[in-house]
């Protein structure tokens, strides 16, 4: 039965605006400073691959954090875990803002990963509120709204970096975190009505999830679908800033292509996931993303090496991801609905772990000599493997509930 919500009433389920805000803050924290990475490396007098750890290391750390966030929320509730995560983000953002060395900045950046609770808990809260197919639609709408925030994040970050320096990006995160904390305190009511008996009980439930072929199918589909995006995050700043000489502001604008496609795909997912079913949405989204990944490879092979030839086709990749990811996430948390928080955390950890690897890989194989092609090939491979996972689900035993 769907739980009703009233805005600014913490005795009811949260309003969709609050779910967008907590998920959007997670995405904003991840990507706002991407255009400033070359400037950060210059200011801190380190190589680019050292500051790139602030991206790939952050993604890897979110994988570990999600392993704890899910079980914590199943044991103690969604509301107290989300409030605690926001308080940690506020303190760590202040340290990032004041950091004078790459070591301190990296440490504080890893602590910022507490904000991934917004991604984990928004999915779990939705699954608390509605059934699976409706959850896919609602996740699509939440992700569509969420994407508005990180869609402008790199653009805002580039402008802030150009005018006030790279530290202003962390000031923006700090201000946003304070605003979201106020919203969560006023609106986010508890939705977990079936709290687990103990924290360790949730970890003992992992074997049941890991033994489910369908859990693996949905998780691998999500891992490789988002892997194309994480590879883009890892390599695009180098391609745009170093290979193509774009300023931080101009580079930030290029991230709007993939974000715009993503939000359009989320909108259609919200409209049609319940009607078409999550497996069909994953298949269609995977095919669209594959086409989008192939376009810049073809253009580059034909000699078109402009920044538009690289960035503009990413709108198609984003569109495909937007179609499929809400359904993969709904599938992950619906294999065992009573373990929605743990499933969201464990599935998210695996997804982020894979994303961290491809982000690191994309940054390591790129050089001035290779150009952008290695990054594009990694993205293409991720799209192909996502479709393999979708095909596996057609034959996987078990029935989600």
Short mmCIF file of C-alpha atoms in Angstrom, two decimals:
data_model
loop_
_atom_site.label_atom_id
_atom_site.label_comp_id
_atom_site.label_asym_id
_atom_site.label_seq_id
_atom_site.Cartn_x
_atom_site.Cartn_y
_atom_site.Cartn_z
CA UNK A 1 0.00 0.00 0.00
CA UNK A 2 1.33 3.41 -0.94
CA UNK A 3 2.29 5.63 1.96
CA UNK A 4 0.83 9.13 1.78
CA UNK A 5 3.00 12.20 2.19
CA UNK A 6 2.42 15.81 3.18
CA UNK A 7 5.10 18.41 2.51
CA UNK A 8 6.92 19.67 5.64
CA UNK A 9 5.22 17.03 7.80
CA UNK A 10 7.81 14.69 9.27
CA UNK A 11 5.12 12.33 10.55
CA UNK A 12 4.40 11.24 6.95
CA UNK A 13 6.46 9.85 4.08
CA UNK A 14 8.71 12.46 2.43
CA UNK A 15 7.55 14.61 -0.45
CA UNK A 16 9.14 13.88 -3.83
CA UNK A 17 10.96 17.23 -3.60
CA UNK A 18 12.88 15.96 -0.58
CA UNK A 19 13.81 12.72 -2.37
CA UNK A 20 15.09 14.76 -5.33
CA UNK A 21 17.10 16.96 -2.98
CA UNK A 22 18.89 14.17 -1.09
CA UNK A 23 19.66 12.25 -4.29
CA UNK A 24 20.67 15.41 -6.14
CA UNK A 25 23.06 16.50 -3.39
CA UNK A 26 24.89 13.17 -3.77
CA UNK A 27 25.31 13.74 -7.48
CA UNK A 28 26.30 17.39 -7.03
CA UNK A 29 29.00 16.48 -4.52
CA UNK A 30 30.45 14.02 -7.00
CA UNK A 31 30.67 16.22 -10.08
CA UNK A 32 30.58 19.96 -9.34
CA UNK A 33 34.37 20.39 -9.29
CA UNK A 34 35.22 18.27 -12.36
CA UNK A 35 36.07 21.29 -14.58
CA UNK A 36 38.42 22.57 -11.86
CA UNK A 37 40.59 19.42 -11.71
CA UNK A 38 43.39 20.82 -13.92
CA UNK A 39 43.43 24.04 -11.86
CA UNK A 40 43.54 22.05 -8.62
CA UNK A 41 46.52 20.04 -9.87
CA UNK A 42 48.33 23.25 -10.78
CA UNK A 43 47.57 25.01 -7.50
CA UNK A 44 48.53 22.03 -5.33
CA UNK A 45 51.57 21.27 -7.55
CA UNK A 46 50.71 17.65 -8.27
CA UNK A 47 50.14 15.62 -11.44
CA UNK A 48 46.66 15.31 -12.92
CA UNK A 49 46.34 11.63 -12.00
CA UNK A 50 46.84 12.62 -8.34
CA UNK A 51 43.84 14.93 -8.28
CA UNK A 52 41.86 12.46 -10.41
CA UNK A 53 41.83 10.23 -7.33
CA UNK A 54 39.33 12.75 -5.96
CA UNK A 55 36.97 11.24 -8.56
CA UNK A 56 37.91 7.56 -8.85
CA UNK A 57 38.82 7.25 -5.15
CA UNK A 58 35.57 8.97 -4.21
CA UNK A 59 33.57 6.53 -6.31
CA UNK A 60 35.42 3.57 -4.75
CA UNK A 61 34.82 4.90 -1.24
CA UNK A 62 31.11 5.30 -1.91
CA UNK A 63 31.04 1.57 -2.63
CA UNK A 64 32.30 0.86 0.88
CA UNK A 65 29.99 3.42 2.49
CA UNK A 66 26.94 1.93 0.79
CA UNK A 67 27.72 -1.44 2.38
CA UNK A 68 27.02 0.20 5.74
CA UNK A 69 24.32 2.74 4.84
CA UNK A 70 21.80 0.12 3.68
CA UNK A 71 21.95 -2.11 6.77
CA UNK A 72 22.05 0.92 9.08
CA UNK A 73 18.84 2.27 7.56
CA UNK A 74 17.14 -1.14 7.74
CA UNK A 75 18.06 -1.38 11.43
CA UNK A 76 17.63 2.21 12.69
CA UNK A 77 15.45 3.84 10.02
CA UNK A 78 15.93 6.04 6.97
CA UNK A 79 15.52 9.42 8.73
CA UNK A 80 18.29 9.27 11.40
CA UNK A 81 20.80 7.78 8.96
CA UNK A 82 20.14 10.53 6.41
CA UNK A 83 20.47 13.30 8.99
CA UNK A 84 23.74 11.83 10.28
CA UNK A 85 25.15 11.59 6.75
CA UNK A 86 24.37 15.24 6.08
CA UNK A 87 26.12 16.36 9.27
CA UNK A 88 29.23 14.41 8.23
CA UNK A 89 29.10 16.02 4.77
CA UNK A 90 28.95 19.51 6.29
CA UNK A 91 32.04 18.97 8.44
CA UNK A 92 34.07 17.28 5.69
CA UNK A 93 33.17 19.99 3.15
CA UNK A 94 34.51 22.62 5.53
CA UNK A 95 37.80 20.69 5.76
CA UNK A 96 37.99 20.46 1.95
CA UNK A 97 37.43 24.20 1.72
CA UNK A 98 40.35 24.90 4.05
CA UNK A 99 42.72 22.11 2.93
CA UNK A 100 46.27 23.25 2.09
CA UNK A 101 47.65 19.92 0.84
CA UNK A 102 46.50 17.18 -1.50
CA UNK A 103 46.68 14.67 1.38
CA UNK A 104 44.25 16.58 3.60
CA UNK A 105 41.98 17.31 0.65
CA UNK A 106 41.91 13.65 -0.38
CA UNK A 107 41.13 12.51 3.18
CA UNK A 108 38.27 14.98 3.59
CA UNK A 109 37.00 14.15 0.12
CA UNK A 110 36.72 10.49 1.08
CA UNK A 111 34.72 11.45 4.21
CA UNK A 112 32.34 13.40 1.96
CA UNK A 113 31.16 10.07 0.58
CA UNK A 114 28.72 9.87 3.51
CA UNK A 115 26.38 11.85 1.25
CA UNK A 116 25.88 8.73 -0.88
CA UNK A 117 23.21 7.93 1.70
CA UNK A 118 20.99 10.19 -0.40
CA UNK A 119 21.22 7.86 -3.39
CA UNK A 120 20.82 4.68 -1.34
CA UNK A 121 17.98 5.91 0.81
CA UNK A 122 15.97 7.64 -1.91
CA UNK A 123 15.63 4.25 -3.65
CA UNK A 124 14.89 2.38 -0.42
CA UNK A 125 12.32 4.98 0.68
CA UNK A 126 10.52 4.73 -2.65
CA UNK A 127 10.43 0.93 -2.34
CA UNK A 128 9.04 1.38 1.20
CA UNK A 129 6.24 3.50 -0.25
CA UNK A 130 5.15 1.77 -3.48
CA UNK A 131 5.23 -1.64 -5.31
CA UNK A 132 8.03 -2.59 -7.76
CA UNK A 133 6.71 -1.43 -11.15
CA UNK A 134 5.44 1.79 -9.63
CA UNK A 135 8.81 2.14 -7.88
CA UNK A 136 10.55 2.12 -11.28
CA UNK A 137 8.32 4.99 -12.44
CA UNK A 138 8.82 6.96 -9.23
CA UNK A 139 12.58 6.40 -9.28
CA UNK A 140 12.52 7.68 -12.87
CA UNK A 141 10.76 10.88 -11.84
CA UNK A 142 13.01 11.37 -8.82
CA UNK A 143 16.12 10.79 -10.93
CA UNK A 144 14.79 13.19 -13.57
CA UNK A 145 14.40 15.91 -10.98
CA UNK A 146 17.70 14.97 -9.36
CA UNK A 147 19.51 15.32 -12.67
CA UNK A 148 18.57 19.00 -12.86
CA UNK A 149 21.01 19.57 -10.00
CA UNK A 150 24.15 17.83 -11.35
CA UNK A 151 23.20 18.94 -14.86
CA UNK A 152 24.17 22.47 -13.88
CA UNK A 153 26.78 21.33 -11.34
CA UNK A 154 29.85 21.18 -13.60
CA UNK A 155 28.75 24.37 -15.36
CA UNK A 156 28.37 26.14 -12.02
CA UNK A 157 31.65 24.64 -10.83
CA UNK A 158 33.48 25.89 -13.91
CA UNK A 159 32.14 29.42 -13.47
CA UNK A 160 32.98 29.42 -9.75
CA UNK A 161 36.49 28.13 -10.47
CA UNK A 162 37.13 30.77 -13.13
CA UNK A 163 35.97 33.61 -10.89
CA UNK A 164 36.74 32.55 -7.31
CA UNK A 165 39.13 29.59 -7.53
CA UNK A 166 38.57 25.87 -7.10
CA UNK A 167 37.84 26.10 -3.35
CA UNK A 168 34.57 27.88 -4.09
CA UNK A 169 33.19 24.55 -5.33
CA UNK A 170 33.42 23.12 -1.82
CA UNK A 171 31.82 26.25 -0.40
CA UNK A 172 28.88 25.61 -2.73
CA UNK A 173 28.62 22.01 -1.49
CA UNK A 174 28.66 23.24 2.12
CA UNK A 175 25.82 25.71 1.51
CA UNK A 176 23.76 23.10 -0.37
CA UNK A 177 24.26 20.56 2.43
CA UNK A 178 22.99 23.01 5.05
CA UNK A 179 19.88 23.72 2.97
CA UNK A 180 19.13 20.02 2.41
CA UNK A 181 19.64 19.26 6.11
CA UNK A 182 16.93 21.79 6.97
CA UNK A 183 14.60 20.28 4.36
CA UNK A 184 15.21 16.72 5.58
CA UNK A 185 14.65 17.69 9.21
CA UNK A 186 11.30 19.31 8.36
CA UNK A 187 9.95 16.84 5.80
CA UNK A 188 11.56 13.39 5.80
CA UNK A 189 9.28 11.14 7.82
CA UNK A 190 10.28 7.57 8.63
CA UNK A 191 9.14 5.02 6.02
CA UNK A 192 10.86 1.89 7.34
CA UNK A 193 8.03 0.17 9.20
CA UNK A 194 9.77 -3.22 9.39
CA UNK A 195 13.10 -2.49 11.06
CA UNK A 196 15.46 -5.43 11.35
CA UNK A 197 16.13 -6.94 14.75
CA UNK A 198 19.86 -6.27 14.72
CA UNK A 199 22.55 -4.66 12.61
CA UNK A 200 24.36 -7.97 12.10
CA UNK A 201 21.12 -9.50 10.84
CA UNK A 202 21.41 -7.36 7.73
CA UNK A 203 24.90 -8.64 6.96
CA UNK A 204 23.69 -12.20 7.47
CA UNK A 205 21.06 -11.45 4.84
CA UNK A 206 23.70 -10.72 2.20
CA UNK A 207 24.16 -14.39 1.25
CA UNK A 208 20.47 -14.53 0.33
CA UNK A 209 20.91 -11.54 -1.94
CA UNK A 210 24.20 -12.74 -3.40
CA UNK A 211 22.70 -16.16 -4.09
CA UNK A 212 19.94 -14.62 -6.20
CA UNK A 213 20.68 -14.73 -9.95
CA UNK A 214 18.20 -11.91 -10.50
CA UNK A 215 19.97 -9.69 -7.96
CA UNK A 216 23.20 -10.23 -9.91
CA UNK A 217 21.46 -9.63 -13.22
CA UNK A 218 20.01 -6.29 -12.17
CA UNK A 219 23.22 -5.29 -10.38
CA UNK A 220 25.47 -6.10 -13.35
CA UNK A 221 23.09 -4.29 -15.71
CA UNK A 222 23.30 -1.24 -13.46
CA UNK A 223 27.06 -1.56 -13.02
CA UNK A 224 27.87 -1.60 -16.72
CA UNK A 225 25.19 0.93 -17.68
CA UNK A 226 26.50 3.45 -15.18
CA UNK A 227 30.06 2.30 -15.97
CA UNK A 228 29.90 4.17 -19.27
CA UNK A 229 29.01 7.34 -17.35
CA UNK A 230 31.74 6.84 -14.75
CA UNK A 231 34.30 6.26 -17.48
CA UNK A 232 33.18 9.56 -18.99
CA UNK A 233 33.61 11.30 -15.61
CA UNK A 234 37.10 9.88 -15.26
CA UNK A 235 38.35 10.81 -18.73
CA UNK A 236 36.32 13.76 -19.97
CA UNK A 237 38.14 16.44 -17.90
CA UNK A 238 41.45 15.33 -19.43
CA UNK A 239 40.01 15.14 -22.95
CA UNK A 240 38.31 18.53 -22.73
CA UNK A 241 40.81 20.41 -20.59
CA UNK A 242 44.14 18.97 -21.75
CA UNK A 243 43.60 17.58 -25.24
CA UNK A 244 41.13 20.21 -26.44
CA UNK A 245 42.21 23.19 -24.34
CA UNK A 246 38.75 24.12 -23.02
CA UNK A 247 38.50 26.55 -20.11
CA UNK A 248 36.80 25.27 -16.91
CA UNK A 249 33.63 27.22 -17.77
CA UNK A 250 33.50 25.88 -21.31
CA UNK A 251 34.31 22.35 -20.16
CA UNK A 252 31.56 22.52 -17.58
CA UNK A 253 29.05 23.34 -20.29
CA UNK A 254 29.93 20.13 -22.15
CA UNK A 255 28.67 17.99 -19.27
CA UNK A 256 25.19 19.28 -20.00
CA UNK A 257 24.97 17.02 -23.06
CA UNK A 258 25.05 13.75 -21.14
CA UNK A 259 22.94 15.21 -18.31
CA UNK A 260 20.27 16.52 -20.71
CA UNK A 261 19.99 13.10 -22.34
CA UNK A 262 19.78 11.49 -18.93
CA UNK A 263 16.95 13.69 -17.74
CA UNK A 264 14.98 13.06 -20.95
CA UNK A 265 15.43 9.30 -20.52
CA UNK A 266 14.33 9.55 -16.87
CA UNK A 267 11.19 11.40 -17.93
CA UNK A 268 10.22 8.69 -20.39
CA UNK A 269 11.08 6.02 -17.83
CA UNK A 270 8.70 7.67 -15.39
CA UNK A 271 6.00 7.72 -18.05
CA UNK A 272 6.36 4.20 -19.44
CA UNK A 273 8.19 1.90 -16.99
CA UNK A 274 5.01 0.76 -15.29
CA UNK A 275 3.34 0.04 -18.63
CA UNK A 276 6.28 -1.50 -20.51
CA UNK A 277 7.89 -3.34 -17.59
CA UNK A 278 11.38 -2.90 -16.23
CA UNK A 279 13.03 -5.56 -18.40
CA UNK A 280 11.87 -3.88 -21.61
CA UNK A 281 13.00 -0.46 -20.38
CA UNK A 282 16.45 -1.87 -19.61
CA UNK A 283 16.71 -3.46 -23.06
CA UNK A 284 15.65 -0.34 -24.96
CA UNK A 285 17.87 1.89 -22.83
CA UNK A 286 20.86 -0.41 -23.33
CA UNK A 287 20.50 -0.38 -27.12
CA UNK A 288 20.17 3.42 -27.20
CA UNK A 289 23.27 3.87 -25.01
CA UNK A 290 25.23 1.50 -27.27
CA UNK A 291 24.35 3.59 -30.30
CA UNK A 292 25.38 6.75 -28.47
CA UNK A 293 28.74 5.25 -27.50
CA UNK A 294 29.42 4.20 -31.10
CA UNK A 295 28.72 7.60 -32.69
CA UNK A 296 31.83 9.50 -31.46
CA UNK A 297 34.01 6.48 -32.29
CA UNK A 298 32.80 6.62 -35.87
CA UNK A 299 33.24 10.40 -36.01
CA UNK A 300 36.76 10.21 -34.60
CA UNK A 301 37.68 7.42 -37.03
CA UNK A 302 36.48 9.66 -39.88
CA UNK A 303 38.76 12.47 -38.73
CA UNK A 304 36.26 14.60 -36.80
CA UNK A 305 38.19 15.44 -33.63
CA UNK A 306 36.41 18.60 -32.41
CA UNK A 307 35.05 18.90 -28.89
CA UNK A 308 31.49 18.79 -30.24
CA UNK A 309 32.19 15.51 -32.02
CA UNK A 310 33.25 14.07 -28.66
CA UNK A 311 30.76 15.67 -26.26
CA UNK A 312 27.54 16.14 -28.27
CA UNK A 313 26.87 12.39 -28.88
CA UNK A 314 26.98 11.84 -25.14
CA UNK A 315 23.39 13.08 -25.07
CA UNK A 316 22.40 9.74 -26.63
CA UNK A 317 24.40 7.78 -24.04
CA UNK A 318 22.75 9.77 -21.27
CA UNK A 319 19.32 9.19 -22.81
CA UNK A 320 19.86 5.43 -22.84
CA UNK A 321 21.10 5.44 -19.26
CA UNK A 322 18.11 7.49 -18.19
CA UNK A 323 15.75 4.94 -19.72
CA UNK A 324 17.36 1.92 -18.11
CA UNK A 325 18.87 2.85 -14.73
CA UNK A 326 15.59 3.53 -12.85
CA UNK A 327 14.47 0.02 -13.81
CA UNK A 328 17.74 -1.63 -12.80
CA UNK A 329 17.54 0.14 -9.44
CA UNK A 330 13.89 -0.89 -8.96
CA UNK A 331 14.85 -4.48 -9.78
CA UNK A 332 17.73 -4.49 -7.27
CA UNK A 333 15.56 -3.37 -4.35
CA UNK A 334 12.64 -5.62 -5.33
CA UNK A 335 14.38 -9.01 -5.37
CA UNK A 336 13.72 -9.14 -1.62
CA UNK A 337 11.52 -6.17 -0.61
CA UNK A 338 12.04 -6.82 3.11
CA UNK A 339 15.76 -6.14 2.55
CA UNK A 340 15.30 -3.07 0.35
CA UNK A 341 17.86 -0.97 2.24
CA UNK A 342 20.49 -3.70 2.30
CA UNK A 343 19.85 -4.55 -1.36
CA UNK A 344 20.13 -0.90 -2.35
CA UNK A 345 23.37 -0.55 -0.40
CA UNK A 346 24.94 -3.80 -1.57
CA UNK A 347 23.87 -3.34 -5.19
CA UNK A 348 25.03 0.26 -5.09
CA UNK A 349 28.37 -0.78 -3.61
CA UNK A 350 28.99 -3.23 -6.42
CA UNK A 351 27.90 -0.66 -8.99
CA UNK A 352 30.13 2.04 -7.52
CA UNK A 353 33.04 -0.37 -7.20
CA UNK A 354 32.79 -1.16 -10.90
CA UNK A 355 32.39 2.54 -11.64
CA UNK A 356 35.51 3.39 -9.67
CA UNK A 357 37.49 0.86 -11.66
CA UNK A 358 36.38 2.08 -15.09
CA UNK A 359 36.83 5.72 -14.02
CA UNK A 360 40.39 4.94 -12.95
CA UNK A 361 40.99 2.87 -16.08
CA UNK A 362 39.73 5.64 -18.36
CA UNK A 363 42.05 8.19 -16.75
CA UNK A 364 45.08 5.86 -16.82
CA UNK A 365 44.90 4.83 -20.48
CA UNK A 366 44.45 8.36 -21.79
CA UNK A 367 47.41 10.43 -22.95
CA UNK A 368 48.16 13.18 -25.40
CA UNK A 369 49.45 10.52 -27.81
CA UNK A 370 46.39 8.24 -27.64
CA UNK A 371 43.78 10.99 -27.87
CA UNK A 372 40.20 10.30 -26.79
CA UNK A 373 39.76 6.90 -28.48
CA UNK A 374 40.66 4.67 -25.46
CA UNK A 375 37.98 6.37 -23.36
CA UNK A 376 35.38 5.90 -26.08
CA UNK A 377 36.24 2.20 -26.40
CA UNK A 378 35.85 1.67 -22.65
CA UNK A 379 32.42 3.31 -22.79
CA UNK A 380 31.42 1.12 -25.74
CA UNK A 381 32.52 -2.04 -23.91
CA UNK A 382 30.44 -1.06 -20.87
CA UNK A 383 27.33 -0.62 -23.03
CA UNK A 384 27.81 -4.05 -24.63
CA UNK A 385 28.26 -5.76 -21.24
CA UNK A 386 25.12 -4.04 -19.92
CA UNK A 387 23.10 -5.64 -22.72
CA UNK A 388 24.65 -9.02 -21.89
CA UNK A 389 23.38 -8.61 -18.30
CA UNK A 390 19.89 -7.71 -19.56
CA UNK A 391 19.88 -10.81 -21.74
CA UNK A 392 20.92 -12.91 -18.72
CA UNK A 393 17.84 -11.68 -16.80
CA UNK A 394 15.56 -13.24 -19.41
CA UNK A 395 16.74 -16.68 -18.31
CA UNK A 396 17.56 -16.06 -14.63
CA UNK A 397 15.37 -18.03 -12.19
CA UNK A 398 13.45 -16.40 -9.38
CA UNK A 399 10.69 -13.86 -9.06
CA UNK A 400 11.04 -10.44 -7.49
CA UNK A 401 8.29 -9.31 -5.19
#
